[in-house]
PDB file of C-alpha atoms in Angstrom:
ATOM      1  CA  UNK A   1     -37.251 -63.692 -32.042  1.00 41.00           C
ATOM      2  CA  UNK A   2     -33.901 -62.625 -30.663  1.00 37.00           C
ATOM      3  CA  UNK A   3     -31.878 -64.670 -28.240  1.00 39.00           C
ATOM      4  CA  UNK A   4     -29.129 -63.091 -26.148  1.00 37.00           C
ATOM      5  CA  UNK A   5     -26.929 -65.386 -24.080  1.00 38.00           C
ATOM      6  CA  UNK A   6     -24.092 -64.820 -21.666  1.00 37.00           C
ATOM      7  CA  UNK A   7     -21.597 -67.657 -21.970  1.00 37.00           C
ATOM      8  CA  UNK A   8     -21.994 -69.740 -18.859  1.00 35.00           C
ATOM      9  CA  UNK A   9     -24.550 -70.563 -16.212  1.00 37.00           C
ATOM     10  CA  UNK A  10     -23.884 -69.279 -12.704  1.00 33.00           C
ATOM     11  CA  UNK A  11     -22.838 -72.634 -11.149  1.00 36.00           C
ATOM     12  CA  UNK A  12     -20.148 -73.265 -13.744  1.00 34.00           C
ATOM     13  CA  UNK A  13     -18.964 -69.675 -13.558  1.00 34.00           C
ATOM     14  CA  UNK A  14     -18.527 -69.989  -9.801  1.00 32.00           C
ATOM     15  CA  UNK A  15     -16.625 -73.241 -10.249  1.00 34.00           C
ATOM     16  CA  UNK A  16     -14.284 -71.634 -12.794  1.00 34.00           C
ATOM     17  CA  UNK A  17     -13.729 -68.622 -10.565  1.00 34.00           C
ATOM     18  CA  UNK A  18     -12.669 -70.950  -7.770  1.00 33.00           C
ATOM     19  CA  UNK A  19     -10.131 -72.638 -10.058  1.00 32.00           C
ATOM     20  CA  UNK A  20      -8.601 -69.505 -11.549  1.00 32.00           C
ATOM     21  CA  UNK A  21      -4.814 -69.365 -11.743  1.00 32.00           C
ATOM     22  CA  UNK A  22      -3.064 -67.249  -9.121  1.00 31.00           C
ATOM     23  CA  UNK A  23      -2.873 -63.613 -10.141  1.00 31.00           C
ATOM     24  CA  UNK A  24      -5.720 -63.818 -12.649  1.00 29.00           C
ATOM     25  CA  UNK A  25      -9.121 -62.246 -12.523  1.00 33.00           C
ATOM     26  CA  UNK A  26     -11.932 -64.784 -11.922  1.00 32.00           C
ATOM     27  CA  UNK A  27     -13.705 -65.841 -15.082  1.00 36.00           C
ATOM     28  CA  UNK A  28     -17.145 -65.870 -13.483  1.00 38.00           C
ATOM     29  CA  UNK A  29     -19.260 -63.301 -11.655  1.00 39.00           C
ATOM     30  CA  UNK A  30     -16.130 -61.191 -11.101  1.00 42.00           C
ATOM     31  CA  UNK A  31     -16.251 -59.911 -14.691  1.00 48.00           C
ATOM     32  CA  UNK A  32     -16.835 -56.170 -14.374  1.00 52.00           C
ATOM     33  CA  UNK A  33     -20.277 -55.192 -15.608  1.00 63.00           C
ATOM     34  CA  UNK A  34     -18.850 -52.601 -17.989  1.00 74.00           C
ATOM     35  CA  UNK A  35     -16.672 -55.174 -19.804  1.00 73.00           C
ATOM     36  CA  UNK A  36     -19.524 -57.626 -20.116  1.00 82.00           C
ATOM     37  CA  UNK A  37     -21.884 -54.885 -21.231  1.00 89.00           C
ATOM     38  CA  UNK A  38     -19.314 -53.730 -23.790  1.00 89.00           C
ATOM     39  CA  UNK A  39     -19.477 -57.176 -25.412  1.00 93.00           C
ATOM     40  CA  UNK A  40     -23.278 -57.208 -25.367  1.00 94.00           C
ATOM     41  CA  UNK A  41     -23.547 -53.780 -26.964  1.00 92.00           C
ATOM     42  CA  UNK A  42     -21.017 -54.441 -29.677  1.00 93.00           C
ATOM     43  CA  UNK A  43     -22.379 -57.947 -30.417  1.00 95.00           C
ATOM     44  CA  UNK A  44     -25.855 -56.463 -30.845  1.00 94.00           C
ATOM     45  CA  UNK A  45     -24.505 -53.852 -33.252  1.00 93.00           C
ATOM     46  CA  UNK A  46     -22.598 -56.504 -35.250  1.00 94.00           C
ATOM     47  CA  UNK A  47     -25.698 -58.700 -35.528  1.00 94.00           C
ATOM     48  CA  UNK A  48     -27.902 -55.792 -36.615  1.00 93.00           C
ATOM     49  CA  UNK A  49     -25.379 -54.752 -39.288  1.00 92.00           C
ATOM     50  CA  UNK A  50     -25.160 -58.243 -40.808  1.00 92.00           C
ATOM     51  CA  UNK A  51     -26.471 -57.895 -44.358  1.00 88.00           C
ATOM     52  CA  UNK A  52     -25.046 -60.607 -46.633  1.00 90.00           C
ATOM     53  CA  UNK A  53     -25.434 -60.263 -50.399  1.00 86.00           C
ATOM     54  CA  UNK A  54     -27.517 -62.396 -52.735  1.00 88.00           C
ATOM     55  CA  UNK A  55     -24.761 -65.012 -53.152  1.00 89.00           C
ATOM     56  CA  UNK A  56     -25.136 -65.940 -49.484  1.00 92.00           C
ATOM     57  CA  UNK A  57     -28.593 -67.400 -50.132  1.00 91.00           C
ATOM     58  CA  UNK A  58     -28.344 -68.444 -53.785  1.00 93.00           C
ATOM     59  CA  UNK A  59     -24.681 -69.197 -54.574  1.00 95.00           C
ATOM     60  CA  UNK A  60     -21.876 -71.367 -53.245  1.00 97.00           C
ATOM     61  CA  UNK A  61     -20.102 -69.701 -50.301  1.00 95.00           C
ATOM     62  CA  UNK A  62     -18.065 -72.256 -48.326  1.00 95.00           C
ATOM     63  CA  UNK A  63     -17.391 -71.712 -44.625  1.00 93.00           C
ATOM     64  CA  UNK A  64     -14.503 -74.172 -44.565  1.00 92.00           C
ATOM     65  CA  UNK A  65     -11.077 -74.246 -46.145  1.00 92.00           C
ATOM     66  CA  UNK A  66     -10.941 -75.993 -49.566  1.00 95.00           C
ATOM     67  CA  UNK A  67      -9.040 -78.993 -48.160  1.00 96.00           C
ATOM     68  CA  UNK A  68     -11.160 -81.091 -45.797  1.00 95.00           C
ATOM     69  CA  UNK A  69     -11.006 -84.536 -44.235  1.00 95.00           C
ATOM     70  CA  UNK A  70     -13.606 -87.210 -44.885  1.00 95.00           C
ATOM     71  CA  UNK A  71     -13.569 -89.588 -41.931  1.00 94.00           C
ATOM     72  CA  UNK A  72     -11.472 -89.690 -38.768  1.00 93.00           C
ATOM     73  CA  UNK A  73      -7.771 -89.358 -39.619  1.00 94.00           C
ATOM     74  CA  UNK A  74      -6.283 -90.948 -36.463  1.00 93.00           C
ATOM     75  CA  UNK A  75      -3.415 -88.465 -36.732  1.00 94.00           C
ATOM     76  CA  UNK A  76      -0.069 -88.984 -35.112  1.00 92.00           C
ATOM     77  CA  UNK A  77       1.956 -85.901 -34.219  1.00 89.00           C
ATOM     78  CA  UNK A  78       3.952 -86.419 -37.405  1.00 91.00           C
ATOM     79  CA  UNK A  79       1.054 -86.939 -39.807  1.00 93.00           C
ATOM     80  CA  UNK A  80      -0.896 -84.019 -38.353  1.00 92.00           C
ATOM     81  CA  UNK A  81       2.077 -81.733 -38.947  1.00 90.00           C
ATOM     82  CA  UNK A  82       2.436 -83.063 -42.508  1.00 93.00           C
ATOM     83  CA  UNK A  83      -1.272 -82.520 -43.242  1.00 94.00           C
ATOM     84  CA  UNK A  84      -1.301 -78.932 -42.025  1.00 92.00           C
ATOM     85  CA  UNK A  85       1.987 -78.159 -43.772  1.00 91.00           C
ATOM     86  CA  UNK A  86       0.822 -79.718 -47.054  1.00 94.00           C
ATOM     87  CA  UNK A  87       3.640 -82.255 -47.435  1.00 94.00           C
ATOM     88  CA  UNK A  88       2.578 -84.932 -49.927  1.00 95.00           C
ATOM     89  CA  UNK A  89       4.168 -87.555 -52.133  1.00 93.00           C
ATOM     90  CA  UNK A  90       2.239 -88.630 -55.244  1.00 93.00           C
ATOM     91  CA  UNK A  91       2.486 -92.332 -56.091  1.00 93.00           C
ATOM     92  CA  UNK A  92      -0.507 -92.690 -58.394  1.00 94.00           C
ATOM     93  CA  UNK A  93      -1.297 -91.241 -61.845  1.00 94.00           C
ATOM     94  CA  UNK A  94      -3.698 -88.314 -61.830  1.00 94.00           C
ATOM     95  CA  UNK A  95      -6.743 -88.403 -64.136  1.00 90.00           C
ATOM     96  CA  UNK A  96      -6.034 -86.191 -67.160  1.00 84.00           C
ATOM     97  CA  UNK A  97      -8.218 -83.329 -68.295  1.00 93.00           C
ATOM     98  CA  UNK A  98     -10.913 -81.231 -66.684  1.00 96.00           C
ATOM     99  CA  UNK A  99     -14.140 -83.055 -65.788  1.00 96.00           C
ATOM    100  CA  UNK A 100     -17.596 -81.921 -66.816  1.00 97.00           C
ATOM    101  CA  UNK A 101     -19.545 -79.567 -64.574  1.00 98.00           C
ATOM    102  CA  UNK A 102     -20.575 -80.937 -61.199  1.00 98.00           C
ATOM    103  CA  UNK A 103     -23.442 -80.335 -58.792  1.00 98.00           C
ATOM    104  CA  UNK A 104     -23.351 -78.814 -55.326  1.00 98.00           C
ATOM    105  CA  UNK A 105     -26.276 -80.221 -53.341  1.00 98.00           C
ATOM    106  CA  UNK A 106     -27.629 -77.930 -50.613  1.00 96.00           C
ATOM    107  CA  UNK A 107     -30.483 -78.645 -48.197  1.00 94.00           C
ATOM    108  CA  UNK A 108     -32.576 -76.141 -50.185  1.00 92.00           C
ATOM    109  CA  UNK A 109     -31.579 -77.042 -53.751  1.00 95.00           C
ATOM    110  CA  UNK A 110     -28.778 -77.699 -56.230  1.00 97.00           C
ATOM    111  CA  UNK A 111     -26.245 -75.628 -58.157  1.00 97.00           C
ATOM    112  CA  UNK A 112     -24.268 -76.624 -61.257  1.00 98.00           C
ATOM    113  CA  UNK A 113     -20.642 -75.495 -61.086  1.00 98.00           C
ATOM    114  CA  UNK A 114     -17.478 -75.844 -63.208  1.00 98.00           C
ATOM    115  CA  UNK A 115     -14.733 -78.064 -61.781  1.00 98.00           C
ATOM    116  CA  UNK A 116     -10.943 -78.175 -61.778  1.00 98.00           C
ATOM    117  CA  UNK A 117      -8.788 -81.119 -62.852  1.00 97.00           C
ATOM    118  CA  UNK A 118      -7.233 -83.622 -60.480  1.00 97.00           C
ATOM    119  CA  UNK A 119      -3.803 -82.248 -61.358  1.00 96.00           C
ATOM    120  CA  UNK A 120      -4.862 -78.729 -60.375  1.00 96.00           C
ATOM    121  CA  UNK A 121      -6.450 -79.975 -57.151  1.00 97.00           C
ATOM    122  CA  UNK A 122      -3.269 -81.846 -56.228  1.00 97.00           C
ATOM    123  CA  UNK A 123      -1.165 -78.788 -57.046  1.00 96.00           C
ATOM    124  CA  UNK A 124      -3.256 -76.789 -54.586  1.00 96.00           C
ATOM    125  CA  UNK A 125      -2.936 -79.450 -51.871  1.00 96.00           C
ATOM    126  CA  UNK A 126       0.781 -80.167 -52.247  1.00 95.00           C
ATOM    127  CA  UNK A 127       2.907 -77.439 -50.659  1.00 92.00           C
ATOM    128  CA  UNK A 128       6.266 -79.094 -51.327  1.00 87.00           C
ATOM    129  CA  UNK A 129       8.563 -81.561 -49.639  1.00 85.00           C
ATOM    130  CA  UNK A 130       9.331 -81.553 -45.925  1.00 85.00           C
ATOM    131  CA  UNK A 131      12.724 -80.236 -44.893  1.00 79.00           C
ATOM    132  CA  UNK A 132      15.516 -82.807 -44.494  1.00 72.00           C
ATOM    133  CA  UNK A 133      15.940 -84.475 -41.147  1.00 62.00           C
ATOM    134  CA  UNK A 134      19.220 -86.354 -40.510  1.00 55.00           C
ATOM    135  CA  UNK A 135      18.819 -90.024 -39.747  1.00 49.00           C
ATOM    136  CA  UNK A 136      15.267 -90.266 -41.138  1.00 47.00           C
ATOM    137  CA  UNK A 137      14.464 -91.253 -44.739  1.00 47.00           C
ATOM    138  CA  UNK A 138      12.427 -88.969 -47.009  1.00 48.00           C
ATOM    139  CA  UNK A 139      11.527 -91.788 -49.386  1.00 48.00           C
ATOM    140  CA  UNK A 140       9.055 -94.423 -48.126  1.00 43.00           C
ATOM    141  CA  UNK A 141      10.745 -97.785 -47.732  1.00 44.00           C
ATOM    142  CA  UNK A 142      14.266 -96.366 -47.594  1.00 46.00           C
ATOM    143  CA  UNK A 143      16.026 -97.492 -44.403  1.00 47.00           C
ATOM    144  CA  UNK A 144      17.935 -94.921 -42.359  1.00 45.00           C
ATOM    145  CA  UNK A 145      21.748 -95.074 -42.349  1.00 46.00           C
ATOM    146  CA  UNK A 146      23.090 -98.067 -40.429  1.00 47.00           C
ATOM    147  CA  UNK A 147      25.726 -95.938 -38.704  1.00 48.00           C
ATOM    148  CA  UNK A 148      24.602 -92.315 -38.676  1.00 46.00           C
ATOM    149  CA  UNK A 149      27.470 -89.875 -38.083  1.00 45.00           C
ATOM    150  CA  UNK A 150      27.948 -88.438 -34.648  1.00 46.00           C
ATOM    151  CA  UNK A 151      30.331 -86.049 -32.968  1.00 42.00           C
ATOM    152  CA  UNK A 152      31.071 -82.469 -33.980  1.00 41.00           C
ATOM    153  CA  UNK A 153      30.754 -83.216 -37.710  1.00 42.00           C
ATOM    154  CA  UNK A 154      27.291 -84.755 -37.425  1.00 42.00           C
ATOM    155  CA  UNK A 155      24.503 -82.836 -39.213  1.00 39.00           C
ATOM    156  CA  UNK A 156      22.230 -80.842 -36.968  1.00 40.00           C
ATOM    157  CA  UNK A 157      18.509 -80.260 -37.554  1.00 39.00           C
ATOM    158  CA  UNK A 158      16.676 -77.399 -35.890  1.00 41.00           C
ATOM    159  CA  UNK A 159      13.260 -78.765 -36.931  1.00 42.00           C
ATOM    160  CA  UNK A 160      11.162 -81.518 -35.345  1.00 45.00           C
ATOM    161  CA  UNK A 161      11.573 -85.124 -36.447  1.00 45.00           C
ATOM    162  CA  UNK A 162       8.046 -84.976 -37.820  1.00 45.00           C
ATOM    163  CA  UNK A 163       9.347 -82.679 -40.574  1.00 50.00           C
ATOM    164  CA  UNK A 164      10.677 -85.788 -42.355  1.00 73.00           C
ATOM    165  CA  UNK A 165       7.297 -87.429 -42.903  1.00 86.00           C
ATOM    166  CA  UNK A 166       5.312 -86.666 -46.068  1.00 91.00           C
ATOM    167  CA  UNK A 167       1.849 -88.109 -46.713  1.00 95.00           C
ATOM    168  CA  UNK A 168       1.777 -90.683 -49.501  1.00 95.00           C
ATOM    169  CA  UNK A 169      -1.084 -90.379 -52.015  1.00 96.00           C
ATOM    170  CA  UNK A 170      -1.981 -93.858 -53.265  1.00 96.00           C
ATOM    171  CA  UNK A 171      -5.352 -93.205 -54.906  1.00 96.00           C
ATOM    172  CA  UNK A 172      -7.520 -90.440 -56.345  1.00 97.00           C
ATOM    173  CA  UNK A 173     -11.105 -90.238 -57.563  1.00 97.00           C
ATOM    174  CA  UNK A 174     -13.760 -87.618 -58.169  1.00 98.00           C
ATOM    175  CA  UNK A 175     -16.463 -87.719 -55.517  1.00 97.00           C
ATOM    176  CA  UNK A 176     -18.082 -85.384 -53.004  1.00 98.00           C
ATOM    177  CA  UNK A 177     -17.400 -84.108 -49.509  1.00 97.00           C
ATOM    178  CA  UNK A 178     -19.704 -82.601 -46.858  1.00 96.00           C
ATOM    179  CA  UNK A 179     -18.912 -78.911 -46.393  1.00 95.00           C
ATOM    180  CA  UNK A 180     -20.438 -76.175 -44.263  1.00 93.00           C
ATOM    181  CA  UNK A 181     -21.681 -73.378 -46.492  1.00 94.00           C
ATOM    182  CA  UNK A 182     -23.802 -70.258 -46.171  1.00 93.00           C
ATOM    183  CA  UNK A 183     -26.776 -72.439 -47.119  1.00 93.00           C
ATOM    184  CA  UNK A 184     -26.117 -75.184 -44.586  1.00 91.00           C
ATOM    185  CA  UNK A 185     -24.126 -78.386 -45.000  1.00 93.00           C
ATOM    186  CA  UNK A 186     -23.756 -79.191 -48.691  1.00 96.00           C
ATOM    187  CA  UNK A 187     -22.315 -82.098 -50.634  1.00 98.00           C
ATOM    188  CA  UNK A 188     -19.650 -80.531 -52.823  1.00 98.00           C
ATOM    189  CA  UNK A 189     -17.720 -82.115 -55.724  1.00 98.00           C
ATOM    190  CA  UNK A 190     -14.205 -82.938 -54.552  1.00 98.00           C
ATOM    191  CA  UNK A 191     -11.110 -84.825 -55.592  1.00 98.00           C
ATOM    192  CA  UNK A 192     -10.667 -87.540 -52.962  1.00 98.00           C
ATOM    193  CA  UNK A 193      -7.057 -88.478 -52.245  1.00 98.00           C
ATOM    194  CA  UNK A 194      -6.374 -91.756 -50.476  1.00 97.00           C
ATOM    195  CA  UNK A 195      -3.420 -91.287 -48.136  1.00 96.00           C
ATOM    196  CA  UNK A 196      -1.411 -94.228 -46.862  1.00 95.00           C
ATOM    197  CA  UNK A 197      -0.481 -92.844 -43.463  1.00 95.00           C
ATOM    198  CA  UNK A 198      -3.939 -91.775 -42.177  1.00 96.00           C
ATOM    199  CA  UNK A 199      -7.388 -93.341 -41.978  1.00 95.00           C
ATOM    200  CA  UNK A 200      -9.319 -90.409 -43.486  1.00 96.00           C
ATOM    201  CA  UNK A 201      -9.538 -89.331 -47.114  1.00 97.00           C
ATOM    202  CA  UNK A 202      -8.039 -85.934 -47.948  1.00 97.00           C
ATOM    203  CA  UNK A 203     -10.637 -84.109 -50.061  1.00 98.00           C
ATOM    204  CA  UNK A 204      -9.777 -81.061 -52.126  1.00 98.00           C
ATOM    205  CA  UNK A 205     -12.942 -79.258 -53.174  1.00 98.00           C
ATOM    206  CA  UNK A 206     -13.131 -79.320 -56.964  1.00 98.00           C
ATOM    207  CA  UNK A 207     -15.293 -76.238 -57.599  1.00 98.00           C
ATOM    208  CA  UNK A 208     -13.509 -73.825 -59.953  1.00 98.00           C
ATOM    209  CA  UNK A 209     -12.464 -70.548 -58.266  1.00 96.00           C
ATOM    210  CA  UNK A 210     -14.763 -68.354 -60.362  1.00 96.00           C
ATOM    211  CA  UNK A 211     -17.790 -70.272 -59.021  1.00 97.00           C
ATOM    212  CA  UNK A 212     -16.843 -69.828 -55.354  1.00 96.00           C
ATOM    213  CA  UNK A 213     -18.550 -66.896 -53.644  1.00 93.00           C
ATOM    214  CA  UNK A 214     -16.588 -64.674 -51.287  1.00 89.00           C
ATOM    215  CA  UNK A 215     -17.500 -64.133 -47.677  1.00 88.00           C
ATOM    216  CA  UNK A 216     -19.403 -60.856 -47.256  1.00 87.00           C
ATOM    217  CA  UNK A 217     -17.343 -57.836 -46.313  1.00 83.00           C
ATOM    218  CA  UNK A 218     -17.747 -57.114 -42.602  1.00 82.00           C
ATOM    219  CA  UNK A 219     -19.743 -54.074 -41.543  1.00 80.00           C
ATOM    220  CA  UNK A 220     -18.150 -52.913 -38.322  1.00 79.00           C
ATOM    221  CA  UNK A 221     -20.028 -50.755 -35.824  1.00 81.00           C
ATOM    222  CA  UNK A 222     -19.026 -47.096 -35.925  1.00 79.00           C
ATOM    223  CA  UNK A 223     -17.586 -47.136 -32.402  1.00 79.00           C
ATOM    224  CA  UNK A 224     -14.191 -48.852 -31.987  1.00 83.00           C
ATOM    225  CA  UNK A 225     -14.064 -52.121 -30.085  1.00 83.00           C
ATOM    226  CA  UNK A 226     -13.209 -51.770 -26.395  1.00 81.00           C
ATOM    227  CA  UNK A 227      -9.600 -52.629 -25.577  1.00 79.00           C
ATOM    228  CA  UNK A 228     -10.419 -55.599 -23.360  1.00 81.00           C
ATOM    229  CA  UNK A 229     -12.460 -57.381 -26.055  1.00 90.00           C
ATOM    230  CA  UNK A 230     -10.538 -60.006 -28.045  1.00 93.00           C
ATOM    231  CA  UNK A 231     -11.315 -61.487 -31.448  1.00 94.00           C
ATOM    232  CA  UNK A 232     -12.425 -64.971 -32.295  1.00 96.00           C
ATOM    233  CA  UNK A 233     -10.067 -66.347 -34.960  1.00 95.00           C
ATOM    234  CA  UNK A 234     -11.919 -69.413 -36.249  1.00 95.00           C
ATOM    235  CA  UNK A 235     -14.424 -72.117 -35.320  1.00 96.00           C
ATOM    236  CA  UNK A 236     -13.056 -75.562 -34.513  1.00 94.00           C
ATOM    237  CA  UNK A 237     -16.345 -77.456 -34.297  1.00 92.00           C
ATOM    238  CA  UNK A 238     -20.072 -77.207 -33.656  1.00 93.00           C
ATOM    239  CA  UNK A 239     -21.770 -80.237 -32.116  1.00 92.00           C
ATOM    240  CA  UNK A 240     -25.385 -79.723 -31.172  1.00 92.00           C
ATOM    241  CA  UNK A 241     -25.433 -76.727 -28.849  1.00 95.00           C
ATOM    242  CA  UNK A 242     -21.679 -76.879 -28.161  1.00 97.00           C
ATOM    243  CA  UNK A 243     -19.570 -74.378 -30.097  1.00 97.00           C
ATOM    244  CA  UNK A 244     -15.773 -74.594 -29.947  1.00 97.00           C
ATOM    245  CA  UNK A 245     -13.717 -71.698 -31.258  1.00 97.00           C
ATOM    246  CA  UNK A 246     -10.352 -70.017 -30.717  1.00 96.00           C
ATOM    247  CA  UNK A 247      -9.684 -66.580 -29.303  1.00 96.00           C
ATOM    248  CA  UNK A 248      -6.630 -64.554 -30.274  1.00 93.00           C
ATOM    249  CA  UNK A 249      -5.080 -63.410 -26.996  1.00 91.00           C
ATOM    250  CA  UNK A 250      -1.766 -61.947 -25.896  1.00 88.00           C
ATOM    251  CA  UNK A 251       0.962 -64.073 -24.340  1.00 85.00           C
ATOM    252  CA  UNK A 252       0.479 -62.406 -20.958  1.00 87.00           C
ATOM    253  CA  UNK A 253      -3.309 -61.952 -21.005  1.00 85.00           C
ATOM    254  CA  UNK A 254      -5.170 -63.535 -18.107  1.00 87.00           C
ATOM    255  CA  UNK A 255      -8.800 -63.919 -17.079  1.00 90.00           C
ATOM    256  CA  UNK A 256      -9.702 -65.201 -20.557  1.00 91.00           C
ATOM    257  CA  UNK A 257     -13.505 -65.323 -20.761  1.00 93.00           C
ATOM    258  CA  UNK A 258     -15.337 -66.421 -23.931  1.00 96.00           C
ATOM    259  CA  UNK A 259     -18.733 -64.847 -24.572  1.00 96.00           C
ATOM    260  CA  UNK A 260     -21.544 -65.455 -27.037  1.00 97.00           C
ATOM    261  CA  UNK A 261     -24.710 -63.692 -28.122  1.00 97.00           C
ATOM    262  CA  UNK A 262     -27.368 -65.570 -30.091  1.00 97.00           C
ATOM    263  CA  UNK A 263     -29.915 -64.361 -32.618  1.00 96.00           C
ATOM    264  CA  UNK A 264     -32.188 -66.339 -34.908  1.00 93.00           C
ATOM    265  CA  UNK A 265     -30.102 -65.372 -37.949  1.00 92.00           C
ATOM    266  CA  UNK A 266     -26.569 -65.147 -36.540  1.00 95.00           C
ATOM    267  CA  UNK A 267     -24.298 -65.990 -33.599  1.00 97.00           C
ATOM    268  CA  UNK A 268     -21.682 -63.481 -32.398  1.00 97.00           C
ATOM    269  CA  UNK A 269     -18.670 -64.651 -30.361  1.00 97.00           C
ATOM    270  CA  UNK A 270     -15.603 -63.121 -28.780  1.00 96.00           C
ATOM    271  CA  UNK A 271     -14.102 -62.748 -25.379  1.00 95.00           C
ATOM    272  CA  UNK A 272     -12.665 -60.521 -22.693  1.00 92.00           C
ATOM    273  CA  UNK A 273      -9.227 -60.608 -21.047  1.00 89.00           C
ATOM    274  CA  UNK A 274      -7.262 -58.891 -18.350  1.00 86.00           C
ATOM    275  CA  UNK A 275      -4.326 -57.166 -20.027  1.00 82.00           C
ATOM    276  CA  UNK A 276      -0.866 -57.456 -18.518  1.00 79.00           C
ATOM    277  CA  UNK A 277       0.563 -54.316 -16.941  1.00 79.00           C
ATOM    278  CA  UNK A 278       4.144 -55.578 -17.101  1.00 77.00           C
ATOM    279  CA  UNK A 279       6.596 -56.138 -19.935  1.00 81.00           C
ATOM    280  CA  UNK A 280       5.342 -58.729 -22.435  1.00 82.00           C
ATOM    281  CA  UNK A 281       5.943 -59.754 -26.034  1.00 78.00           C
ATOM    282  CA  UNK A 282       3.512 -59.109 -28.893  1.00 75.00           C
ATOM    283  CA  UNK A 283       2.921 -62.773 -29.734  1.00 83.00           C
ATOM    284  CA  UNK A 284      -0.647 -63.789 -30.590  1.00 87.00           C
ATOM    285  CA  UNK A 285      -1.764 -66.971 -28.845  1.00 90.00           C
ATOM    286  CA  UNK A 286      -4.743 -69.013 -30.022  1.00 93.00           C
ATOM    287  CA  UNK A 287      -6.782 -70.031 -26.993  1.00 94.00           C
ATOM    288  CA  UNK A 288      -9.384 -72.825 -27.501  1.00 95.00           C
ATOM    289  CA  UNK A 289     -12.653 -72.033 -25.732  1.00 96.00           C
ATOM    290  CA  UNK A 290     -16.167 -73.477 -25.595  1.00 96.00           C
ATOM    291  CA  UNK A 291     -19.610 -71.929 -25.271  1.00 97.00           C
ATOM    292  CA  UNK A 292     -23.052 -73.480 -25.035  1.00 96.00           C
ATOM    293  CA  UNK A 293     -25.808 -72.224 -27.331  1.00 97.00           C
ATOM    294  CA  UNK A 294     -29.506 -72.203 -26.546  1.00 96.00           C
ATOM    295  CA  UNK A 295     -30.212 -73.955 -29.852  1.00 95.00           C
ATOM    296  CA  UNK A 296     -28.044 -75.916 -32.339  1.00 95.00           C
ATOM    297  CA  UNK A 297     -26.010 -73.681 -34.635  1.00 93.00           C
ATOM    298  CA  UNK A 298     -27.607 -75.126 -37.805  1.00 88.00           C
ATOM    299  CA  UNK A 299     -26.952 -72.801 -40.758  1.00 87.00           C
ATOM    300  CA  UNK A 300     -26.421 -69.621 -38.741  1.00 92.00           C
ATOM    301  CA  UNK A 301     -23.101 -67.873 -39.456  1.00 93.00           C
ATOM    302  CA  UNK A 302     -20.698 -67.207 -36.595  1.00 96.00           C
ATOM    303  CA  UNK A 303     -19.368 -63.625 -36.514  1.00 96.00           C
ATOM    304  CA  UNK A 304     -16.401 -62.212 -34.624  1.00 96.00           C
ATOM    305  CA  UNK A 305     -17.463 -59.446 -32.258  1.00 95.00           C
ATOM    306  CA  UNK A 306     -14.401 -57.257 -32.936  1.00 94.00           C
ATOM    307  CA  UNK A 307     -14.031 -57.418 -36.733  1.00 92.00           C
ATOM    308  CA  UNK A 308     -17.638 -58.426 -37.576  1.00 93.00           C
ATOM    309  CA  UNK A 309     -16.110 -61.022 -39.928  1.00 92.00           C
ATOM    310  CA  UNK A 310     -17.816 -64.392 -40.585  1.00 93.00           C
ATOM    311  CA  UNK A 311     -15.589 -67.121 -39.164  1.00 94.00           C
ATOM    312  CA  UNK A 312     -14.458 -70.190 -41.083  1.00 93.00           C
ATOM    313  CA  UNK A 313     -14.344 -73.697 -39.677  1.00 93.00           C
ATOM    314  CA  UNK A 314     -10.854 -75.165 -39.348  1.00 89.00           C
ATOM    315  CA  UNK A 315      -9.876 -78.751 -40.214  1.00 80.00           C
ATOM    316  CA  UNK A 316      -7.968 -81.211 -38.079  1.00 67.00           C
TER     317      UNK A 316
END
C-alpha cells in the first residue's frame, strides 16, 4: 500500500497563510499547483528508485553520527557549543588495548562486530582545545585574573565566551547506546564517557570502521529537480507521527513550505520556496520545519527529494 501525503491539513494551512510575513507568499493553499505537483512527481520517482543493497537489511548501517548522547544533556549555550565543536579534557585513564568483539542487537537479530579501543574512541571524539578567551580560565578550577588588563593594550577576542569551556571527561566504560539504523533502533557497543558539565553520557560508537556499512548511493531521477524545490539536510527528531527536519534555504528565500510524501517502505521530504528577485548572498540557511506523518516513522528511511540521499539524524 502506498501513502501520499501533502504536509498540512487545510485548517492549519489557512492559519499559516494568515500569519505569513509581509512580502512572502502564503504557505498554505496559495502554493501554485505546479510547484506542489513538481514535489509530488519527483518524490514518487525518488521512492520508486530506492533500492538499497543487501547490507541495508543484514548488516550494520547507522543512521546517526558516531557520537550520540545517552540521556538529556541539559545543555547551556557554552556546553552545547563545546559538544558540537568536540572540545574535551581527559581527566581519567583510558582502558588499554582493544576489547573483544561486541554484539549489535537489532529488533530482528544480532550481529557480532569488531570494536575499537577506548583511546581510539576518545581520539575520534576529541577535536582539540577551545581557543583562548581572555579573562576566562581554560583549566578547571583555575580562577580568572584578579585584575584583568583593560585599555588599548588589553587582549581582544573575536570568539564567543563559550569558546573557553571544554567538557571534562571524568569516567569511561564500555557499554551500549541506542542508535537508529537501517534495521530499526539497535543497541550498539559504545564507549560511554561521563562528562562533568552535562547530565547526559557522551557515547562514541565502538564498532570498528570496517564493520560499518555505508549509506546506499542515491539514485536520482533522470529529470533535474525543479528550481523552487529545496533539499532536506538532516532529521532532527521523529516522535510518533511528528517528523522534524531541516531544509537548506537561501538567506533571502521566503514562503518556505515543507512537504512530505509517505510510502510503506520510505518517506520522502523536501520543501518549496519563493526565490528572491533582488540582490542576495549565497549563504545556506538551515530552516527547522515539522511535518505530520500518517503513521509513525518506525524503521522507514527518510530520503531527500532533491538528492535522493538517505538523511541522517543529528544529535543535540
